[in-house]
PDB file of C-alpha atoms in Angstrom:
ATOM      1  CA  UNK A   1     -29.183  86.051  -6.513  1.00 51.00           C
ATOM      2  CA  UNK A   2     -25.579  84.838  -6.424  1.00 48.00           C
ATOM      3  CA  UNK A   3     -26.779  81.217  -6.288  1.00 45.00           C
ATOM      4  CA  UNK A   4     -28.954  81.742  -9.368  1.00 51.00           C
ATOM      5  CA  UNK A   5     -26.010  83.242 -11.247  1.00 44.00           C
ATOM      6  CA  UNK A   6     -23.733  80.372 -10.226  1.00 46.00           C
ATOM      7  CA  UNK A   7     -26.375  77.845 -11.308  1.00 42.00           C
ATOM      8  CA  UNK A   8     -26.799  79.600 -14.679  1.00 45.00           C
ATOM      9  CA  UNK A   9     -23.019  79.569 -15.264  1.00 42.00           C
ATOM     10  CA  UNK A  10     -22.846  75.884 -14.295  1.00 42.00           C
ATOM     11  CA  UNK A  11     -25.706  74.950 -16.637  1.00 41.00           C
ATOM     12  CA  UNK A  12     -24.116  76.899 -19.504  1.00 44.00           C
ATOM     13  CA  UNK A  13     -20.840  75.072 -18.899  1.00 47.00           C
ATOM     14  CA  UNK A  14     -22.577  71.680 -18.972  1.00 40.00           C
ATOM     15  CA  UNK A  15     -24.429  72.645 -22.175  1.00 41.00           C
ATOM     16  CA  UNK A  16     -21.221  73.817 -23.875  1.00 41.00           C
ATOM     17  CA  UNK A  17     -19.369  70.627 -22.900  1.00 45.00           C
ATOM     18  CA  UNK A  18     -22.187  68.477 -24.278  1.00 44.00           C
ATOM     19  CA  UNK A  19     -22.263  70.526 -27.487  1.00 44.00           C
ATOM     20  CA  UNK A  20     -18.476  70.258 -27.847  1.00 49.00           C
ATOM     21  CA  UNK A  21     -18.613  66.470 -27.357  1.00 50.00           C
ATOM     22  CA  UNK A  22     -21.321  66.179 -30.033  1.00 46.00           C
ATOM     23  CA  UNK A  23     -19.213  68.169 -32.505  1.00 49.00           C
ATOM     24  CA  UNK A  24     -16.226  65.875 -31.943  1.00 56.00           C
ATOM     25  CA  UNK A  25     -18.333  62.826 -32.838  1.00 80.00           C
ATOM     26  CA  UNK A  26     -19.147  63.995 -36.363  1.00 95.00           C
ATOM     27  CA  UNK A  27     -17.276  63.023 -39.486  1.00 97.00           C
ATOM     28  CA  UNK A  28     -15.389  66.009 -40.884  1.00 97.00           C
ATOM     29  CA  UNK A  29     -14.567  66.123 -44.588  1.00 96.00           C
ATOM     30  CA  UNK A  30     -12.151  68.631 -46.069  1.00 94.00           C
ATOM     31  CA  UNK A  31     -11.485  68.871 -49.800  1.00 94.00           C
ATOM     32  CA  UNK A  32      -7.749  69.359 -50.350  1.00 95.00           C
ATOM     33  CA  UNK A  33      -7.748  69.210 -54.151  1.00 95.00           C
ATOM     34  CA  UNK A  34     -10.833  69.839 -56.245  1.00 95.00           C
ATOM     35  CA  UNK A  35     -11.405  68.613 -59.767  1.00 95.00           C
ATOM     36  CA  UNK A  36     -12.905  71.088 -62.225  1.00 94.00           C
ATOM     37  CA  UNK A  37     -16.547  70.237 -62.990  1.00 93.00           C
ATOM     38  CA  UNK A  38     -15.799  69.799 -66.704  1.00 94.00           C
ATOM     39  CA  UNK A  39     -13.050  67.293 -65.790  1.00 95.00           C
ATOM     40  CA  UNK A  40     -15.228  65.270 -63.390  1.00 96.00           C
ATOM     41  CA  UNK A  41     -16.998  62.763 -65.601  1.00 93.00           C
ATOM     42  CA  UNK A  42     -18.132  60.482 -62.758  1.00 95.00           C
ATOM     43  CA  UNK A  43     -18.607  60.873 -58.988  1.00 97.00           C
ATOM     44  CA  UNK A  44     -18.230  58.008 -56.543  1.00 97.00           C
ATOM     45  CA  UNK A  45     -21.354  56.366 -55.174  1.00 97.00           C
ATOM     46  CA  UNK A  46     -22.307  53.232 -53.248  1.00 97.00           C
ATOM     47  CA  UNK A  47     -21.440  50.076 -55.160  1.00 97.00           C
ATOM     48  CA  UNK A  48     -18.502  51.608 -57.048  1.00 98.00           C
ATOM     49  CA  UNK A  49     -15.080  50.004 -56.859  1.00 98.00           C
ATOM     50  CA  UNK A  50     -12.625  52.716 -55.780  1.00 98.00           C
ATOM     51  CA  UNK A  51      -8.836  52.725 -56.073  1.00 98.00           C
ATOM     52  CA  UNK A  52      -7.315  55.062 -53.505  1.00 98.00           C
ATOM     53  CA  UNK A  53      -4.020  56.183 -52.084  1.00 98.00           C
ATOM     54  CA  UNK A  54      -4.220  57.061 -48.409  1.00 98.00           C
ATOM     55  CA  UNK A  55      -2.247  57.863 -45.301  1.00 98.00           C
ATOM     56  CA  UNK A  56      -3.820  57.310 -41.898  1.00 98.00           C
ATOM     57  CA  UNK A  57      -2.693  59.045 -38.731  1.00 98.00           C
ATOM     58  CA  UNK A  58      -3.851  59.496 -35.170  1.00 98.00           C
ATOM     59  CA  UNK A  59      -4.765  63.006 -34.011  1.00 97.00           C
ATOM     60  CA  UNK A  60      -1.228  63.498 -32.687  1.00 97.00           C
ATOM     61  CA  UNK A  61       0.207  62.850 -36.172  1.00 97.00           C
ATOM     62  CA  UNK A  62       1.432  59.289 -35.537  1.00 98.00           C
ATOM     63  CA  UNK A  63       1.130  57.415 -38.848  1.00 98.00           C
ATOM     64  CA  UNK A  64      -0.427  53.971 -38.560  1.00 98.00           C
ATOM     65  CA  UNK A  65      -0.821  53.006 -42.238  1.00 98.00           C
ATOM     66  CA  UNK A  66      -0.260  54.233 -45.773  1.00 98.00           C
ATOM     67  CA  UNK A  67      -0.672  52.779 -49.246  1.00 98.00           C
ATOM     68  CA  UNK A  68       1.937  55.141 -50.706  1.00 98.00           C
ATOM     69  CA  UNK A  69       5.150  53.351 -49.588  1.00 97.00           C
ATOM     70  CA  UNK A  70       3.709  50.069 -50.882  1.00 96.00           C
ATOM     71  CA  UNK A  71       3.279  51.682 -54.309  1.00 96.00           C
ATOM     72  CA  UNK A  72      -0.054  49.921 -54.684  1.00 96.00           C
ATOM     73  CA  UNK A  73      -3.429  51.687 -54.381  1.00 98.00           C
ATOM     74  CA  UNK A  74      -6.051  50.234 -52.065  1.00 98.00           C
ATOM     75  CA  UNK A  75      -9.136  49.004 -53.941  1.00 98.00           C
ATOM     76  CA  UNK A  76     -12.525  48.286 -52.351  1.00 98.00           C
ATOM     77  CA  UNK A  77     -16.272  48.480 -52.945  1.00 98.00           C
ATOM     78  CA  UNK A  78     -17.805  51.675 -51.526  1.00 98.00           C
ATOM     79  CA  UNK A  79     -20.761  51.274 -49.181  1.00 96.00           C
ATOM     80  CA  UNK A  80     -20.415  47.512 -48.750  1.00 96.00           C
ATOM     81  CA  UNK A  81     -18.806  47.474 -45.294  1.00 96.00           C
ATOM     82  CA  UNK A  82     -15.340  46.504 -46.581  1.00 97.00           C
ATOM     83  CA  UNK A  83     -13.883  49.604 -44.905  1.00 98.00           C
ATOM     84  CA  UNK A  84     -14.664  51.618 -41.775  1.00 98.00           C
ATOM     85  CA  UNK A  85     -17.933  53.576 -41.753  1.00 98.00           C
ATOM     86  CA  UNK A  86     -16.086  56.893 -41.911  1.00 98.00           C
ATOM     87  CA  UNK A  87     -14.692  55.918 -45.317  1.00 98.00           C
ATOM     88  CA  UNK A  88     -18.030  54.569 -46.596  1.00 98.00           C
ATOM     89  CA  UNK A  89     -19.609  57.938 -45.706  1.00 97.00           C
ATOM     90  CA  UNK A  90     -16.714  60.296 -46.383  1.00 98.00           C
ATOM     91  CA  UNK A  91     -15.786  59.128 -49.882  1.00 98.00           C
ATOM     92  CA  UNK A  92     -19.207  59.523 -51.523  1.00 98.00           C
ATOM     93  CA  UNK A  93     -19.378  62.124 -54.285  1.00 97.00           C
ATOM     94  CA  UNK A  94     -15.650  62.220 -55.070  1.00 98.00           C
ATOM     95  CA  UNK A  95     -14.160  62.744 -58.516  1.00 98.00           C
ATOM     96  CA  UNK A  96     -11.126  60.906 -59.868  1.00 98.00           C
ATOM     97  CA  UNK A  97      -8.065  62.956 -58.916  1.00 97.00           C
ATOM     98  CA  UNK A  98      -9.778  64.605 -55.931  1.00 98.00           C
ATOM     99  CA  UNK A  99      -8.024  64.664 -52.554  1.00 98.00           C
ATOM    100  CA  UNK A 100      -9.788  64.825 -49.202  1.00 98.00           C
ATOM    101  CA  UNK A 101      -8.897  64.937 -45.532  1.00 98.00           C
ATOM    102  CA  UNK A 102     -11.225  62.866 -43.373  1.00 98.00           C
ATOM    103  CA  UNK A 103     -11.326  63.298 -39.600  1.00 98.00           C
ATOM    104  CA  UNK A 104     -13.173  60.219 -38.399  1.00 98.00           C
ATOM    105  CA  UNK A 105     -14.548  59.875 -34.851  1.00 98.00           C
ATOM    106  CA  UNK A 106     -14.038  56.594 -33.055  1.00 98.00           C
ATOM    107  CA  UNK A 107     -17.617  55.383 -33.570  1.00 97.00           C
ATOM    108  CA  UNK A 108     -17.142  55.598 -37.368  1.00 98.00           C
ATOM    109  CA  UNK A 109     -13.653  54.064 -37.126  1.00 98.00           C
ATOM    110  CA  UNK A 110     -12.525  51.208 -34.879  1.00 98.00           C
ATOM    111  CA  UNK A 111     -14.569  52.119 -31.799  1.00 97.00           C
ATOM    112  CA  UNK A 112     -13.602  51.461 -28.209  1.00 97.00           C
ATOM    113  CA  UNK A 113     -11.610  48.336 -29.134  1.00 96.00           C
ATOM    114  CA  UNK A 114      -9.339  50.083 -31.605  1.00 97.00           C
ATOM    115  CA  UNK A 115      -7.085  48.031 -33.859  1.00 97.00           C
ATOM    116  CA  UNK A 116      -4.098  47.103 -31.706  1.00 96.00           C
ATOM    117  CA  UNK A 117      -1.250  47.625 -31.621  1.00 96.00           C
ATOM    118  CA  UNK A 118      -1.252  50.796 -33.751  1.00 97.00           C
ATOM    119  CA  UNK A 119      -4.751  52.206 -33.151  1.00 98.00           C
ATOM    120  CA  UNK A 120      -5.867  52.570 -29.517  1.00 97.00           C
ATOM    121  CA  UNK A 121      -9.486  52.251 -28.455  1.00 97.00           C
ATOM    122  CA  UNK A 122     -11.524  55.437 -28.797  1.00 97.00           C
ATOM    123  CA  UNK A 123      -9.088  56.960 -31.306  1.00 98.00           C
ATOM    124  CA  UNK A 124     -10.098  59.683 -33.745  1.00 98.00           C
ATOM    125  CA  UNK A 125      -8.508  58.908 -37.118  1.00 98.00           C
ATOM    126  CA  UNK A 126      -7.224  61.337 -39.745  1.00 98.00           C
ATOM    127  CA  UNK A 127      -6.922  60.177 -43.350  1.00 98.00           C
ATOM    128  CA  UNK A 128      -5.420  61.994 -46.323  1.00 98.00           C
ATOM    129  CA  UNK A 129      -6.982  60.258 -49.344  1.00 98.00           C
ATOM    130  CA  UNK A 130      -6.712  60.562 -53.115  1.00 98.00           C
ATOM    131  CA  UNK A 131      -9.203  58.921 -55.448  1.00 98.00           C
ATOM    132  CA  UNK A 132      -7.289  57.471 -58.378  1.00 98.00           C
ATOM    133  CA  UNK A 133      -9.957  55.498 -60.224  1.00 98.00           C
ATOM    134  CA  UNK A 134     -13.685  54.686 -60.105  1.00 98.00           C
ATOM    135  CA  UNK A 135     -14.978  51.491 -61.640  1.00 97.00           C
ATOM    136  CA  UNK A 136     -18.746  51.438 -61.949  1.00 96.00           C
ATOM    137  CA  UNK A 137     -20.621  48.241 -62.596  1.00 82.00           C
ATOM    138  CA  UNK A 138     -23.085  48.610 -65.433  1.00 75.00           C
ATOM    139  CA  UNK A 139     -26.688  48.609 -64.313  1.00 63.00           C
ATOM    140  CA  UNK A 140     -29.025  45.927 -65.595  1.00 53.00           C
TER     141      UNK A 140
END
């Protein structure tokens, strides 16, 4: 009976560890500043050109990059692979003026290789982002 109990506890521990590891691998998106629906005229989608301010840190708070000190927003095309996958996924549906906090697992960031010297391999990245402007190409 004691062996069965020990085995059950061991299996539960393995299951909980696997579940915890799966949760860490998911992109987490937190809205830090919402835009009122009547003020949100357009939401970001794939193909849009976005102008953003951002600050990127490691989980321990070490800052590795920021557009703010440069005084120049970062502009890119959403969903085209110009940025890490965590950004391409985590910035969809934003309004101009909205702020988000993205916690990006390694597989949606720089992976096992990292981006030396500031981002080690396997690093989870944390970004504070603000969407300043959306430019949408007119559809034909």
